[in-house]
Short mmCIF file of C-alpha atoms in Angstrom, two decimals:
data_model
loop_
_atom_site.label_atom_id
_atom_site.label_comp_id
_atom_site.label_asym_id
_atom_site.label_seq_id
_atom_site.Cartn_x
_atom_site.Cartn_y
_atom_site.Cartn_z
CA MET H 1 41.32 29.75 -28.61
CA SER H 2 42.50 26.33 -28.65
CA ARG H 3 45.26 24.20 -29.85
CA ALA H 4 45.57 22.38 -33.30
CA ARG H 5 46.51 19.22 -31.82
CA ASP H 6 43.20 19.64 -29.12
CA ARG H 7 40.95 20.01 -32.11
CA LEU H 8 41.16 16.76 -33.67
CA PRO H 9 39.85 14.97 -30.62
CA ALA H 10 36.93 18.11 -30.50
CA VAL H 11 35.72 17.27 -33.75
CA LEU H 12 36.08 13.29 -33.11
CA VAL H 13 33.83 13.07 -30.53
CA LEU H 14 30.94 15.00 -32.52
CA VAL H 15 31.72 12.38 -35.62
CA PRO H 16 29.44 9.95 -34.60
CA SER H 17 26.28 11.80 -33.25
CA VAL H 18 26.63 13.90 -36.63
CA VAL H 19 26.78 10.59 -38.78
CA ALA H 20 23.61 8.90 -36.25
CA VAL H 21 21.68 11.83 -36.80
CA GLY H 22 22.50 12.62 -40.17
CA VAL H 23 21.47 9.03 -41.19
CA PHE H 24 18.50 8.45 -38.96
CA VAL H 25 16.95 11.81 -39.34
CA TYR H 26 17.92 13.62 -42.37
CA GLY H 27 18.37 10.27 -44.35
CA PHE H 28 15.58 8.96 -43.18
CA ILE H 29 13.16 11.70 -43.90
CA GLY H 30 14.87 11.68 -47.54
CA TRP H 31 13.70 7.78 -47.73
CA THR H 32 10.71 8.41 -46.62
CA ALA H 33 10.09 11.02 -48.99
CA TYR H 34 11.02 8.95 -51.85
CA VAL H 35 8.55 6.08 -50.47
CA SER H 36 6.08 8.45 -50.71
CA LEU H 37 6.44 9.08 -54.50
CA SER H 38 6.62 4.96 -55.34
CA GLY H 39 4.04 2.62 -55.77
CA TRP H 40 4.67 0.56 -52.49
CA THR H 41 1.12 -0.11 -51.89
CA THR H 42 1.65 -3.81 -50.40
CA PHE H 43 3.45 -5.84 -47.85
CA ILE H 44 6.58 -6.71 -51.27
CA PRO H 45 8.51 -3.02 -51.11
CA ASP H 46 7.88 -1.70 -54.67
CA LEU H 47 10.20 1.32 -55.66
CA SER H 48 8.80 2.23 -58.66
CA PHE H 49 8.26 5.94 -58.82
CA VAL H 50 4.68 7.35 -59.50
CA GLY H 51 5.43 11.17 -58.91
CA ARG H 52 2.60 13.02 -56.78
CA ARG H 53 -0.13 10.57 -57.41
CA ASN H 54 -0.24 9.46 -53.68
CA TYR H 55 -0.58 13.16 -52.21
CA VAL H 56 -2.92 13.54 -55.10
CA GLU H 57 -5.13 10.73 -54.01
CA LEU H 58 -4.11 11.77 -50.46
CA PHE H 59 -5.76 15.25 -50.37
CA GLN H 60 -8.54 13.47 -52.14
CA THR H 61 -9.96 11.16 -49.32
CA PHE H 62 -12.49 12.19 -46.69
CA ARG H 63 -10.65 10.74 -44.20
CA PHE H 64 -7.15 12.86 -44.70
CA GLN H 65 -9.48 15.81 -45.30
CA ALA H 66 -11.22 15.18 -41.77
CA ASP H 67 -7.80 14.63 -39.93
CA LEU H 68 -6.33 18.07 -41.52
CA ARG H 69 -9.61 19.91 -40.31
CA ASN H 70 -9.02 18.23 -36.83
CA THR H 71 -5.55 18.83 -36.99
CA VAL H 72 -6.33 22.66 -37.18
CA VAL H 73 -9.24 22.54 -34.79
CA PHE H 74 -7.20 20.54 -32.37
CA THR H 75 -4.04 22.80 -32.32
CA LEU H 76 -6.32 26.25 -31.74
CA THR H 77 -8.02 25.15 -29.16
CA PHE H 78 -5.79 23.09 -27.54
CA LEU H 79 -3.02 26.05 -27.60
CA ALA H 80 -5.69 28.93 -26.37
CA ALA H 81 -6.74 26.73 -23.16
CA CYS H 82 -3.42 25.76 -22.61
CA LEU H 83 -2.16 29.22 -22.80
CA VAL H 84 -4.91 31.06 -21.16
CA LEU H 85 -5.22 28.12 -18.21
CA GLY H 86 -1.61 28.55 -17.66
CA PHE H 87 -1.22 31.76 -17.69
CA LEU H 88 -4.00 32.44 -14.94
CA LEU H 89 -2.87 29.53 -12.91
CA ALA H 90 0.60 31.18 -12.86
CA VAL H 91 -0.88 34.51 -12.00
CA LEU H 92 -2.55 33.07 -9.02
CA LEU H 93 0.44 31.12 -7.95
CA ASP H 94 2.07 34.22 -8.09
CA GLN H 95 0.00 35.96 -5.45
CA ARG H 96 2.46 33.91 -3.17
CA VAL H 97 -0.46 31.88 -1.75
CA ARG H 98 -0.06 29.12 0.98
CA GLY H 99 1.00 25.98 -0.21
CA GLU H 100 2.47 27.59 -3.45
CA ALA H 101 4.87 24.35 -3.68
CA LEU H 102 2.18 21.69 -3.65
CA PHE H 103 -0.27 23.16 -6.10
CA ARG H 104 2.66 23.78 -8.30
CA ASN H 105 3.71 19.96 -8.14
CA VAL H 106 -0.22 18.75 -8.40
CA PHE H 107 -0.61 21.03 -11.68
CA LEU H 108 2.85 19.55 -13.02
CA PHE H 109 2.37 16.09 -12.19
CA PRO H 110 0.06 15.01 -15.38
CA MET H 111 3.63 16.24 -17.36
CA SER H 112 5.39 12.89 -15.99
CA ILE H 113 2.64 10.79 -17.17
CA SER H 114 2.25 8.95 -20.56
CA PHE H 115 0.02 9.81 -23.22
CA ILE H 116 -1.27 6.55 -22.91
CA VAL H 117 -1.95 6.94 -19.59
CA THR H 118 -4.09 9.68 -19.82
CA GLY H 119 -5.81 8.28 -22.94
CA VAL H 120 -6.62 5.14 -20.92
CA VAL H 121 -8.01 7.42 -17.58
CA TRP H 122 -9.84 9.71 -19.66
CA GLN H 123 -11.39 7.59 -21.99
CA TRP H 124 -13.19 5.82 -18.85
CA LEU H 125 -13.87 9.45 -17.29
CA LEU H 126 -15.71 10.32 -20.24
CA ASN H 127 -17.59 7.17 -20.67
CA PRO H 128 -21.18 8.62 -21.77
CA SER H 129 -22.64 6.36 -19.25
CA THR H 130 -19.96 6.33 -16.44
CA GLY H 131 -17.60 8.93 -15.31
CA ILE H 132 -17.87 12.41 -15.23
CA ASN H 133 -21.77 11.97 -16.39
CA LEU H 134 -22.58 9.73 -13.35
CA LEU H 135 -20.98 12.06 -11.06
CA LEU H 136 -23.07 15.13 -12.17
CA GLU H 137 -26.08 12.60 -11.75
CA HIS H 138 -25.06 11.92 -8.18
CA VAL H 139 -24.75 15.93 -7.21
CA GLY H 140 -27.95 16.77 -9.28
CA LEU H 141 -26.74 18.15 -11.81
CA GLY H 142 -27.73 15.22 -14.56
CA VAL H 143 -28.87 18.09 -17.09
CA LEU H 144 -25.10 18.91 -17.72
CA ARG H 145 -24.57 15.33 -18.88
CA SER H 146 -22.44 15.50 -22.11
CA PRO H 147 -22.12 12.92 -25.10
CA TRP H 148 -18.40 13.64 -24.80
CA TYR H 149 -16.77 11.53 -27.25
CA THR H 150 -19.45 9.39 -28.96
CA GLU H 151 -20.92 12.90 -30.72
CA PRO H 152 -19.33 13.34 -33.61
CA ARG H 153 -19.27 17.11 -33.47
CA ILE H 154 -17.94 17.51 -29.96
CA ALA H 155 -15.32 14.53 -29.83
CA ILE H 156 -12.21 16.25 -31.03
CA PHE H 157 -13.42 18.67 -27.95
CA SER H 158 -12.98 15.73 -25.45
CA VAL H 159 -9.17 14.84 -26.61
CA VAL H 160 -8.63 18.49 -26.29
CA LEU H 161 -9.82 18.37 -22.85
CA ALA H 162 -7.47 15.35 -21.96
CA ALA H 163 -4.62 16.81 -23.59
CA THR H 164 -4.84 20.47 -21.94
CA TRP H 165 -5.23 18.05 -18.55
CA GLN H 166 -2.01 17.06 -19.36
CA LEU H 167 -0.28 20.49 -20.54
CA SER H 168 -1.64 23.09 -18.95
CA GLY H 169 0.73 22.57 -15.73
CA PHE H 170 3.88 22.82 -17.82
CA THR H 171 2.42 25.90 -19.41
CA MET H 172 1.83 27.29 -15.78
CA ALA H 173 5.25 26.58 -14.69
CA MET H 174 6.51 28.49 -17.96
CA TYR H 175 4.99 31.55 -17.14
CA LEU H 176 5.41 31.32 -13.54
CA ALA H 177 9.53 31.27 -14.38
CA GLY H 178 8.72 34.13 -16.82
CA LEU H 179 6.28 36.26 -13.85
CA ARG H 180 9.66 35.43 -11.16
CA GLY H 181 12.12 37.25 -13.55
CA ILE H 182 9.52 40.28 -13.55
CA PRO H 183 11.24 42.80 -11.45
CA GLU H 184 8.97 43.86 -8.43
CA GLU H 185 10.10 47.62 -9.01
CA LEU H 186 8.92 47.93 -12.54
CA LEU H 187 5.20 46.83 -10.93
CA GLU H 188 5.31 49.48 -8.06
CA ALA H 189 6.31 52.15 -10.44
CA ALA H 190 3.25 51.31 -12.67
CA ARG H 191 0.97 50.83 -9.50
CA VAL H 192 2.43 54.21 -8.02
CA ASP H 193 1.49 55.75 -11.79
CA GLY H 194 -1.50 54.77 -10.39
CA ALA H 195 -2.36 52.02 -13.05
CA SER H 196 -4.89 49.47 -12.09
CA GLU H 197 -4.17 45.62 -11.92
CA TRP H 198 -6.06 45.01 -14.69
CA ALA H 199 -4.23 48.03 -16.82
CA LEU H 200 -0.79 46.46 -15.61
CA TYR H 201 -1.05 42.53 -16.37
CA ARG H 202 -2.84 43.61 -19.75
CA TYR H 203 -0.04 46.52 -20.64
CA VAL H 204 2.79 45.55 -18.76
CA VAL H 205 3.02 41.53 -17.65
CA VAL H 206 1.52 40.18 -20.76
CA PRO H 207 3.84 42.11 -22.79
CA LEU H 208 6.67 40.86 -20.85
CA LEU H 209 6.28 37.70 -20.99
CA ALA H 210 5.88 37.52 -25.15
CA PRO H 211 9.03 35.35 -25.15
CA ILE H 212 7.47 32.82 -23.08
CA THR H 213 4.15 32.65 -25.03
CA LEU H 214 6.05 32.06 -28.12
CA SER H 215 8.05 29.29 -26.64
CA ALA H 216 5.22 27.50 -25.04
CA VAL H 217 3.53 27.65 -28.74
CA ILE H 218 6.27 26.24 -30.34
CA VAL H 219 6.93 23.31 -27.68
CA LEU H 220 2.56 22.77 -27.77
CA GLY H 221 2.17 23.37 -31.15
CA HIS H 222 4.58 21.08 -32.41
CA ILE H 223 3.52 18.38 -29.91
CA SER H 224 -0.44 19.26 -31.00
CA LEU H 225 0.56 19.26 -34.60
CA LYS H 226 2.12 15.65 -34.28
CA ILE H 227 -0.01 14.11 -31.38
CA PHE H 228 -0.62 10.22 -31.71
CA ASP H 229 -0.30 8.30 -28.73
CA LEU H 230 -3.02 10.26 -26.80
CA VAL H 231 -5.60 9.80 -29.39
CA PHE H 232 -4.76 6.54 -30.07
CA ALA H 233 -5.14 5.15 -26.31
CA MET H 234 -8.29 7.18 -25.85
CA THR H 235 -10.58 7.58 -28.89
CA GLY H 236 -8.89 6.15 -31.79
CA SER H 237 -10.66 7.57 -35.45
CA GLY H 238 -13.93 8.05 -33.22
CA PRO H 239 -17.00 8.21 -34.84
CA ALA H 240 -17.06 9.20 -38.36
CA PHE H 241 -13.22 10.14 -38.03
CA SER H 242 -14.17 12.63 -35.73
CA THR H 243 -10.86 12.62 -33.53
CA ASP H 244 -8.81 11.24 -36.42
CA VAL H 245 -5.41 12.92 -36.43
CA PRO H 246 -2.22 12.50 -39.32
CA GLY H 247 -0.86 10.61 -36.44
CA VAL H 248 -3.11 7.81 -36.46
CA PHE H 249 -3.76 7.67 -40.16
CA MET H 250 -0.42 7.12 -40.73
CA PHE H 251 0.32 4.56 -38.20
CA GLU H 252 -2.63 2.43 -39.31
CA THR H 253 -1.91 2.95 -43.08
CA THR H 254 1.07 1.92 -42.63
CA PHE H 255 1.42 -0.79 -40.02
CA ARG H 256 -1.97 -1.92 -40.26
CA GLY H 257 -2.71 -1.66 -43.93
CA ASN H 258 0.67 -2.12 -45.88
CA ARG H 259 0.24 0.80 -47.76
CA PHE H 260 3.36 2.47 -47.28
CA ALA H 261 3.56 5.04 -50.02
CA GLU H 262 0.44 6.54 -48.58
CA GLY H 263 1.74 6.42 -44.93
CA ALA H 264 5.11 7.78 -46.17
CA ALA H 265 3.02 10.90 -48.12
CA ILE H 266 0.87 11.26 -44.58
CA ALA H 267 4.43 11.79 -42.64
CA ILE H 268 6.13 14.09 -45.14
CA VAL H 269 2.77 16.25 -45.00
CA MET H 270 2.97 15.91 -40.96
CA LEU H 271 6.90 16.84 -41.33
CA LEU H 272 5.82 19.94 -43.39
CA LEU H 273 3.00 21.22 -40.73
CA VAL H 274 5.89 20.92 -37.97
CA ALA H 275 8.44 22.35 -40.12
CA VAL H 276 6.53 25.39 -41.13
CA LEU H 277 6.29 26.12 -37.34
CA ILE H 278 9.72 25.04 -36.16
CA VAL H 279 12.60 26.31 -38.85
CA PRO H 280 11.43 29.92 -38.61
CA TYR H 281 11.93 29.85 -34.93
CA LEU H 282 14.97 27.72 -34.77
CA TRP H 283 16.35 30.23 -37.81
CA SER H 284 15.87 33.27 -35.49
CA THR H 285 17.05 31.92 -32.55
CA THR H 286 20.23 30.67 -33.80
CA ARG H 287 20.39 33.96 -35.45
CA GLN H 288 19.92 35.69 -32.13
CA GLU H 289 22.76 33.67 -30.41
CA ALA H 290 25.54 34.27 -33.23
CA ARG H 291 25.18 38.02 -32.43
CA THR H 292 25.60 37.52 -28.52
CA MET B 1 -12.98 27.51 -11.30
CA PRO B 2 -10.27 25.84 -13.63
CA VAL B 3 -8.37 25.58 -10.91
CA TYR B 4 -10.70 23.74 -8.65
CA VAL B 5 -11.80 21.61 -11.84
CA LEU B 6 -7.97 20.85 -12.89
CA VAL B 7 -7.18 19.94 -9.04
CA VAL B 8 -10.53 17.41 -8.71
CA ASN B 9 -9.77 16.26 -12.05
CA GLY B 10 -5.85 15.66 -11.44
CA LEU B 11 -6.46 14.00 -7.89
CA LYS B 12 -9.46 12.46 -9.19
CA SER B 13 -8.30 10.38 -12.22
CA PHE B 14 -5.69 9.03 -9.74
CA ARG B 15 -7.82 8.38 -6.71
CA GLU B 16 -10.34 6.51 -8.72
CA VAL B 17 -8.54 4.22 -10.16
CA SER B 18 -7.83 2.29 -7.03
CA LEU B 19 -11.60 2.25 -6.12
CA SER B 20 -13.20 -0.66 -6.68
CA ARG B 21 -16.71 1.34 -7.82
CA MET B 22 -16.93 4.02 -9.96
CA TRP B 23 -17.23 7.78 -7.71
CA ALA B 24 -17.71 5.79 -4.16
CA LEU B 25 -15.47 5.19 -1.57
CA PRO B 26 -13.86 2.08 -1.34
CA ALA B 27 -15.97 -0.48 1.39
CA ASP B 28 -12.11 -1.72 1.94
CA LEU B 29 -8.95 -1.27 0.65
CA SER B 30 -8.07 -3.93 -1.54
CA PHE B 31 -5.14 -4.30 -3.31
CA ASP B 32 -6.47 -7.12 -5.46
CA SER B 33 -6.88 -5.35 -9.09
CA PHE B 34 -3.16 -3.96 -8.50
CA ALA B 35 -2.12 -7.41 -7.78
CA ALA B 36 -3.73 -8.62 -10.85
CA ALA B 37 -2.47 -5.69 -13.11
CA TYR B 38 0.94 -6.08 -11.53
CA ALA B 39 0.73 -10.11 -12.55
CA ARG B 40 -0.12 -8.78 -16.34
CA LEU B 41 2.08 -6.40 -16.75
CA ARG B 42 5.12 -7.41 -14.33
CA PRO B 43 7.12 -8.65 -17.59
CA ASN B 44 6.60 -5.34 -19.44
CA VAL B 45 7.39 -3.30 -16.65
CA LEU B 46 10.72 -5.00 -16.52
CA ASN B 47 10.99 -4.62 -20.33
CA SER B 48 10.69 -0.86 -19.80
CA VAL B 49 13.25 -0.94 -16.88
CA ARG B 50 15.75 -2.95 -19.33
CA LEU B 51 14.85 -0.03 -22.02
CA VAL B 52 15.32 3.07 -19.86
CA VAL B 53 18.27 2.07 -18.31
CA PRO B 54 20.73 1.52 -20.57
CA ALA B 55 18.63 4.19 -22.89
CA THR B 56 19.03 7.21 -20.61
CA VAL B 57 22.74 6.32 -19.26
CA LEU B 58 23.98 6.59 -23.27
CA ALA B 59 21.80 9.41 -24.23
CA ALA B 60 23.42 11.24 -21.24
CA VAL B 61 27.21 10.39 -21.80
CA VAL B 62 26.79 11.16 -25.66
CA GLY B 63 25.06 14.59 -24.84
CA SER B 64 27.63 15.46 -22.63
CA LEU B 65 30.65 14.86 -24.77
CA ASN B 66 28.98 16.79 -27.42
CA GLY B 67 27.70 19.51 -25.40
CA TYR B 68 31.23 19.99 -24.12
CA VAL B 69 32.53 20.04 -27.87
CA LEU B 70 29.97 22.96 -28.85
CA ALA B 71 30.01 24.98 -25.80
CA HIS B 72 34.27 25.38 -25.46
CA TRP B 73 35.73 24.10 -28.85
CA LYS B 74 34.45 26.29 -31.10
CA PHE B 75 34.81 25.07 -34.44
CA ARG B 76 33.76 25.94 -38.13
CA GLY B 77 29.96 25.08 -39.40
CA ALA B 78 28.97 24.73 -35.20
CA ASP B 79 26.75 27.28 -35.74
CA LEU B 80 25.14 25.45 -38.76
CA LEU B 81 25.60 21.90 -37.47
CA PHE B 82 23.59 22.61 -33.86
CA PRO B 83 20.27 23.96 -35.50
CA LEU B 84 20.46 20.80 -37.44
CA LEU B 85 20.94 18.62 -34.89
CA LEU B 86 17.92 20.69 -32.88
CA PHE B 87 15.58 19.98 -35.92
CA GLY B 88 16.03 16.45 -34.92
CA MET B 89 14.17 17.02 -31.57
CA PHE B 90 11.05 18.55 -33.19
CA ILE B 91 10.61 16.13 -36.13
CA PRO B 92 7.43 13.77 -36.35
CA TYR B 93 9.01 10.28 -35.65
CA GLN B 94 6.30 9.02 -38.53
CA SER B 95 8.58 10.54 -40.96
CA VAL B 96 11.39 8.67 -39.85
CA LEU B 97 9.75 5.33 -39.23
CA ILE B 98 9.39 3.37 -42.49
CA PRO B 99 12.92 3.48 -43.53
CA LEU B 100 13.98 2.68 -39.65
CA VAL B 101 11.75 -0.33 -39.57
CA GLN B 102 13.20 -1.42 -42.70
CA PHE B 103 16.57 -0.46 -41.21
CA LEU B 104 16.56 -2.63 -38.42
CA GLN B 105 15.14 -5.53 -40.29
CA TRP B 106 18.29 -5.11 -42.95
CA ALA B 107 20.95 -5.25 -39.45
CA GLY B 108 19.26 -8.19 -38.65
CA GLN B 109 19.11 -9.90 -41.62
CA THR B 110 22.56 -8.80 -42.63
CA LEU B 111 24.55 -7.77 -39.70
CA GLY B 112 23.19 -10.48 -37.52
CA VAL B 113 22.61 -8.21 -35.01
CA GLN B 114 18.71 -8.71 -34.03
CA LEU B 115 17.27 -5.24 -33.19
CA TYR B 116 14.10 -5.40 -34.84
CA GLY B 117 11.39 -6.44 -32.38
CA THR B 118 14.10 -6.28 -29.28
CA ILE B 119 14.51 -3.93 -26.62
CA GLY B 120 18.01 -3.68 -28.00
CA GLY B 121 16.89 -1.93 -30.91
CA LEU B 122 14.50 0.38 -28.99
CA VAL B 123 17.73 1.37 -26.78
CA LEU B 124 19.56 2.24 -30.13
CA VAL B 125 16.66 4.03 -31.30
CA HIS B 126 16.09 6.17 -28.36
CA VAL B 127 19.73 6.78 -28.06
CA VAL B 128 19.86 8.27 -31.45
CA TYR B 129 17.01 10.11 -31.37
CA GLY B 130 17.64 11.41 -27.83
CA ILE B 131 20.97 13.06 -28.94
CA PRO B 132 19.16 16.47 -30.36
CA ILE B 133 17.56 17.23 -26.71
CA THR B 134 20.71 16.08 -24.50
CA THR B 135 23.33 17.56 -26.31
CA LEU B 136 21.05 20.85 -26.11
CA ILE B 137 21.17 20.50 -21.81
CA PHE B 138 24.43 19.71 -21.29
CA ARG B 139 25.59 22.56 -24.23
CA ASN B 140 23.50 25.12 -22.48
CA TYR B 141 24.63 24.19 -18.90
CA TYR B 142 28.21 23.74 -20.08
CA ALA B 143 28.19 27.40 -21.64
CA THR B 144 27.73 28.90 -18.26
CA ILE B 145 31.09 27.44 -17.32
CA PRO B 146 33.36 30.51 -17.16
CA ALA B 147 35.97 30.40 -20.33
CA ASP B 148 38.40 31.42 -18.16
CA LEU B 149 38.22 28.50 -15.73
CA VAL B 150 38.75 26.18 -19.43
CA GLU B 151 41.61 28.77 -20.60
CA ALA B 152 43.15 28.65 -16.96
CA ALA B 153 43.59 24.55 -17.43
CA ARG B 154 44.60 24.89 -21.23
CA ILE B 155 47.85 27.42 -19.72
CA ASP B 156 48.38 24.47 -17.22
CA GLY B 157 48.62 22.47 -19.83
CA ALA B 158 45.95 20.40 -19.98
CA GLY B 159 44.44 19.05 -23.04
CA PHE B 160 41.12 18.09 -24.77
CA ALA B 161 40.35 15.29 -22.32
CA GLY B 162 42.12 16.46 -19.40
CA ILE B 163 39.56 19.95 -19.55
CA TYR B 164 36.53 17.86 -19.58
CA ARG B 165 38.24 15.31 -16.82
CA HIS B 166 39.14 18.14 -14.59
CA VAL B 167 37.08 21.29 -14.95
CA VAL B 168 34.13 20.15 -16.95
CA LEU B 169 33.02 16.55 -15.77
CA PRO B 170 33.46 17.88 -12.20
CA LEU B 171 30.75 20.39 -12.41
CA SER B 172 28.41 18.50 -14.19
CA ALA B 173 26.25 16.56 -11.85
CA PRO B 174 23.07 18.77 -11.97
CA ALA B 175 23.31 18.71 -15.58
CA PHE B 176 23.33 15.16 -15.58
CA VAL B 177 20.33 14.68 -13.14
CA VAL B 178 18.55 16.89 -15.21
CA VAL B 179 18.82 15.08 -18.56
CA ALA B 180 18.67 11.28 -16.55
CA ILE B 181 15.19 12.66 -15.47
CA TRP B 182 14.14 13.87 -18.84
CA GLU B 183 15.69 10.75 -20.97
CA PHE B 184 14.31 8.23 -18.19
CA THR B 185 10.63 10.29 -18.28
CA ALA B 186 10.41 10.55 -22.21
CA VAL B 187 11.48 6.92 -22.78
CA TRP B 188 9.52 5.40 -20.31
CA ASN B 189 6.53 7.12 -21.46
CA GLU B 190 6.79 6.68 -25.28
CA PHE B 191 4.78 4.71 -27.40
CA LEU B 192 5.47 5.19 -31.03
CA PHE B 193 8.35 3.56 -31.42
CA ALA B 194 7.20 1.12 -28.60
CA VAL B 195 4.53 -0.31 -30.97
CA THR B 196 6.28 -0.22 -34.16
CA ILE B 197 9.45 -1.51 -33.11
CA THR B 198 8.72 -4.30 -30.50
CA SER B 199 5.21 -6.49 -32.05
CA HIS B 200 5.58 -9.61 -29.19
CA PRO B 201 3.60 -9.42 -26.56
CA ALA B 202 6.95 -10.67 -24.30
CA ARG B 203 9.03 -7.92 -25.53
CA GLN B 204 6.88 -4.62 -25.41
CA PRO B 205 7.17 -1.88 -23.18
CA VAL B 206 4.58 -1.16 -20.94
CA THR B 207 2.97 1.51 -22.44
CA VAL B 208 2.64 -0.61 -25.42
CA ALA B 209 1.12 -3.63 -22.78
CA LEU B 210 -1.19 -1.33 -21.25
CA GLN B 211 -2.60 0.19 -24.19
CA ASN B 212 -3.66 -3.66 -25.67
CA LEU B 213 -4.94 -4.18 -21.89
CA ALA B 214 -6.94 -1.25 -22.26
CA GLY B 215 -8.31 -1.97 -25.73
CA SER B 216 -9.46 -5.57 -24.25
CA GLN B 217 -13.14 -6.39 -23.51
CA ILE B 218 -12.59 -9.30 -21.14
CA VAL B 219 -10.58 -7.62 -18.77
CA GLU B 220 -12.13 -5.57 -15.90
CA TRP B 221 -12.02 -1.74 -16.16
CA ASN B 222 -10.24 -1.51 -12.19
CA VAL B 223 -7.36 -3.97 -13.55
CA GLN B 224 -7.43 -1.68 -16.67
CA MET B 225 -6.98 1.23 -14.15
CA ALA B 226 -4.48 -0.35 -11.43
CA GLY B 227 -2.86 -1.06 -14.78
CA ALA B 228 -2.55 2.50 -15.78
CA LEU B 229 -1.40 3.71 -12.30
CA LEU B 230 1.61 0.97 -12.58
CA ALA B 231 2.60 2.39 -15.80
CA ALA B 232 2.58 5.45 -14.28
CA LEU B 233 4.09 5.04 -10.92
CA PRO B 234 7.73 5.07 -12.04
CA THR B 235 7.56 8.67 -13.49
CA LEU B 236 5.53 9.68 -10.75
CA LEU B 237 7.84 8.53 -8.02
CA VAL B 238 10.75 10.29 -9.61
CA TYR B 239 8.73 13.20 -10.29
CA ILE B 240 7.44 13.95 -6.60
CA PHE B 241 11.09 12.98 -5.14
CA LEU B 242 13.23 14.95 -8.05
CA GLY B 243 10.52 17.57 -9.24
CA ARG B 244 12.78 20.47 -9.12
CA PHE B 245 15.12 18.97 -11.66
CA PHE B 246 12.62 18.12 -13.82
CA LEU B 247 11.30 21.44 -14.22
CA ARG B 248 14.39 22.76 -14.91
CA GLY B 249 15.35 20.12 -17.64
CA LEU B 250 11.80 21.18 -18.70
CA LEU B 251 12.59 24.76 -18.78
CA ALA B 252 15.89 24.53 -20.27
CA GLY B 253 14.35 22.08 -23.37
CA ALA B 254 11.72 24.90 -23.83
CA LEU B 255 13.51 27.81 -23.23
CA LYS B 256 16.75 27.34 -24.44
CA GLY B 257 18.52 27.45 -20.90
#
């Protein structure tokens, strides 16, 4: 192992990063938590302690209740859509189709784009009087017209559609990497045993890809829980807050309304939502690494 | 079916951007709207360049050094430190935004370093919050360098810096490419920090300028579309030419190596 005189530079190299992350992540989270318990509701900082009041009021507002509902609906539908679509695309591409590289790139390229661009483009694509509706008219499918994000009951799904467009390719890439890792002999053996293709995927492939599914859920889930820019660019809060999410609410409350304490409380709730998803995952992967 | 829909939509939203009318093909190719968008967004594109280059370089260098230490210089507490570092990758940045703005303003008032509202301030922010992911990618990559190789260099009398310079760094090119692409894409596309920290239109990166452009009622939509294409172009080009690395970086970030 290492010599003592080299231990010092090794630790010294890490110190700036540890301090920076310590302050900017953990220190700032602590400060935000403190602000969320304060009476800072104007432009002038006011750090008088008011306790739970901001949280109690927050959970009583119609807008925040709508946000939480929207987050749950958005996360579940977005995850399901990405996983199903990503898996199907991966399976199709895994059949060694011609032009596979081209398809892979086409599906992946939305990944490299800003959520702002996606939001701007989809806002226009789903504009009820133009965009896709107009295209449907053109090809004689006018019956399929949809009000998209102007109708409160389905508005959130318009955003899910855009988010899925952006990230299902990424999900596909993950599954494809997993599929390539499954030994061919294993599948052959199952086929020899008379397993149908359907059974093969159902009982062999899907369970084998479970770790990939978990990773995808973690990545997509945390993106979805803190989603902000896509919604902000595409629909904003939507009709009757139907597409509002905590990220948008926090931003507007804090930086447009100067209600800092309330904004901090929203941020802390967001952090807790993400932590519930991430902490067990980090903990288990660290435990696994420690064992190896 | 979903494949078809996805391809069509994927290509559609971009083919239409260059169209002067909705679904109809352009009667004659014109770059007018593109030129108009470029004229408007040019300062912001330059801001984004001035933001992305230093942020990417710094985050990559810091990540490389951290990754080297974590992979080859075991010390007590590393097992605890690493997940604590990684957690910083996942947090909603809303949860640090208020203190961050206060800190940047404070730095301007008492230290005389203008960070709030400047590209320099944004660079700092992106470097700090980029440390977890760049450290992760480098650490996972350096973990694949055989310990025997490092040990042999030690026996030859190389120290901490010597091993890094002569053994680790020469092998680092692929990891640097992956991290550089990752950071470039992430910082170029980022919106929340950008919109919160830079309020002056002349100082804003392109994502914020595009959002403002799209929100304005007076700008023709074809110019907005051209602007969207313009904002997406650099990362798209990087992606087209270096897509393999991009994907590898994604998977490294998502699947832990």
